[in-house]
Amino acid sequence: MGYNAFQILKEGLTGNKGWRPAWRDPEPKSEYDMIIIGGGGHGLSTAYYLAKNHGITNVAVLEKGYIGGGNVGRNTTIVRANYFLPGNSEFYSHSLKLWETMEQELNYNVMHSQRGIINLFHSDGQRDAFARRGNMMINQGDDAHLLSPAEVAEHNPFLDFDNVRFPIYGGLYHPRGGSARHDAVAWGYARGADQQGVDIIQQCEVTGIDIENGKVTGVQTSKGPIRAKRVGIVTAGRSGQVAAMAGIKVPIESHVLQAFVSEGLKPTINNVISFGMGHFYISQSDKGGLVFGGDIDFYASYAQRGNLPMMEHVMEAAMTLMPAIGKAKVLRSWGGIMDMTPDGSFIIDRTEIEGLYMDCGWCYGGFKAVPASGWCMAHLMAEDEAHEVAKRHTFKRFETGDIMDEEGTGAQHNLH
Ligand SMILES: Cc1cc2nc3c(=O)[nH]c(=O)nc-3n(C[C@H](O)[C@H](O)[C@H](O)COP(=O)(O)OP(=O)(O)OC[C@H]3O[C@@H](n4cnc5c(N)ncnc54)[C@H](O)[C@@H]3O)c2cc1C
């Protein structure tokens, strides 16, 4: 069923009785051409592009919970292409272009809003670093402007520009960046994949991976065994656990990242803003809540909730940047499990098992990657060859030292 103005009018006049579920709820078949483990944003977009770009529709997405229950429905929804390093730069540039046509492509309102991102800087050295990053973004074909403090104030006058410790020296403005409604992206890709014949099977946990003579032959699940010659592990924070089912140890640690939402306020924050002297970022949702977050909790965990010291740290950064925020009440907070790599960049690659592929290591930046990740993972699974914009994102780079440490923070998972 297509979504359009005529349909809304017709349904409105006839009691809204004609709407159908956005995707089917099929029982799993005994065999598929391909299986995707994990029904998050990346698993669903992989299935969508397998069908759309490669004509492979005999595909199952196996999700142990429900669609949108993982990180894809838990993130702070920032979408941007402001990466510095070759490898990341072209990948996220490709992703942002896919975001810009996603709603028409999926016939689904994901509330993509290109309201612009401003990364604030607070010293001369930081200004130089952001100027360099901005030039790299422009070289890649994306947009970047260096703003003076007065220009930042035109966008967001309520920031504490003259803070004694961290005065605002300006900002790197990325107008095409912004945000989107996180779970709508999962629903849109789920609907799009289903319409092309992909089976989306919820409440179906993968408990084992079947391997014969070094080749994958299928998976064991809570709904019984399912055979397939190609299997993709796309399980974000659970990547290490699922890879271990195939005897593979991946260079990933799982850490908790928290998010916070305030009570609804009148429109206050025009862009997505990040603080340069602490890991803190904030935007305002269309419902009015201020949505903000900071660093990961600094220990490995599979808990989907965080702890008070990091909450305090985030609130302190918020008060430093924008003292008026102290009057707003925090309504909700939650955590998600992040798949952190040692260099902070992702992996889309084959594994040592023939027919078994992995898409993982998104750290806390995988929401913006949803379209390009699916595009590249589908390419890898269909062609058994890396896509041009993801070819550097291999497991091998951790052996050869050809790493992509975007932040320059060193080889420690929890620093990225
Ligand atoms: C608080 C927070 C803020 C964030 N902010 C941003 C942001 O602003 N911008 C940005 O770009 N990124 C952000 N991220 C990161 C982003 O959300 C993730 O990188 C991305 O969603 C991960 O990919 P996914 O959507 O496929 O993951 P998920 O939605 O977690 O999907 C993985 C799925 O695999 C399933 N699964 C696991 N094990 C099994 C199994 N054995 N069998 C079957 N299914 C299984 C899980 O149930 C889950 O649904 C944030 C994350 C968090 C938690």
Tab-separated table of N, CA and C in Angstrom, residues 5 16 67 105 117 122 126 141 144 149 179 181 197 199 205 247 273 277 312 338 347 352:
chain	number	residue	atom	x	y	z
A	5	ALA	N	-1.170	11.533	-0.303
A	5	ALA	CA	-2.215	12.439	0.186
A	5	ALA	C	-3.606	11.884	-0.135
A	16	ASN	N	-10.694	5.095	8.379
A	16	ASN	CA	-9.344	4.528	8.539
A	16	ASN	C	-9.354	3.013	8.697
A	67	ILE	N	11.532	-4.988	15.676
A	67	ILE	CA	12.162	-4.006	14.801
A	67	ILE	C	12.162	-2.629	15.471
A	105	GLU	N	12.412	7.534	-1.892
A	105	GLU	CA	12.782	6.153	-2.254
A	105	GLU	C	11.923	5.140	-1.491
A	117	ILE	N	24.545	21.308	11.328
A	117	ILE	CA	25.303	20.951	12.538
A	117	ILE	C	26.386	21.997	12.750
A	122	HIS	N	36.981	26.218	20.778
A	122	HIS	CA	37.211	27.069	21.955
A	122	HIS	C	38.668	27.483	22.125
A	126	GLN	N	42.138	24.527	18.128
A	126	GLN	CA	40.943	23.793	17.717
A	126	GLN	C	40.352	24.405	16.439
A	141	GLY	N	33.373	17.098	-1.566
A	141	GLY	CA	32.140	17.494	-2.261
A	141	GLY	C	31.012	17.801	-1.301
A	144	ALA	N	30.818	22.910	4.109
A	144	ALA	CA	31.382	23.307	5.398
A	144	ALA	C	31.660	24.802	5.380
A	149	PRO	N	32.304	33.820	16.131
A	149	PRO	CA	31.375	33.756	17.278
A	149	PRO	C	30.079	34.513	16.984
A	179	SER	N	19.137	15.798	11.474
A	179	SER	CA	18.642	14.661	12.259
A	179	SER	C	17.467	14.011	11.524
A	181	ARG	N	13.963	10.921	12.350
A	181	ARG	CA	13.305	10.118	13.377
A	181	ARG	C	13.866	8.701	13.309
A	197	GLY	N	9.660	-8.717	-1.062
A	197	GLY	CA	9.626	-10.161	-0.826
A	197	GLY	C	10.508	-10.664	0.298
A	199	ASP	N	11.571	-11.688	3.936
A	199	ASP	CA	10.848	-12.089	5.151
A	199	ASP	C	11.517	-11.449	6.366
A	205	GLU	N	15.629	-15.494	17.665
A	205	GLU	CA	17.032	-15.302	18.072
A	205	GLU	C	17.929	-16.334	17.406
A	247	GLY	N	32.951	-19.164	16.041
A	247	GLY	CA	34.337	-19.339	16.480
A	247	GLY	C	35.235	-18.171	16.095
A	273	ILE	N	24.140	20.935	17.845
A	273	ILE	CA	25.337	21.640	18.324
A	273	ILE	C	26.224	20.665	19.098
A	277	MET	N	34.810	21.263	24.046
A	277	MET	CA	35.708	21.024	25.169
A	277	MET	C	35.220	19.897	26.080
A	312	GLU	N	26.165	12.802	35.333
A	312	GLU	CA	26.646	14.040	35.947
A	312	GLU	C	27.583	14.781	34.987
A	338	MET	N	27.085	-0.177	22.357
A	338	MET	CA	27.842	0.257	21.191
A	338	MET	C	28.943	-0.743	20.864
A	347	ILE	N	33.586	-1.817	10.260
A	347	ILE	CA	34.067	-2.961	9.476
A	347	ILE	C	32.898	-3.477	8.619
A	352	GLU	N	36.649	-15.293	8.008
A	352	GLU	CA	37.456	-16.447	7.572
A	352	GLU	C	36.575	-17.628	7.155
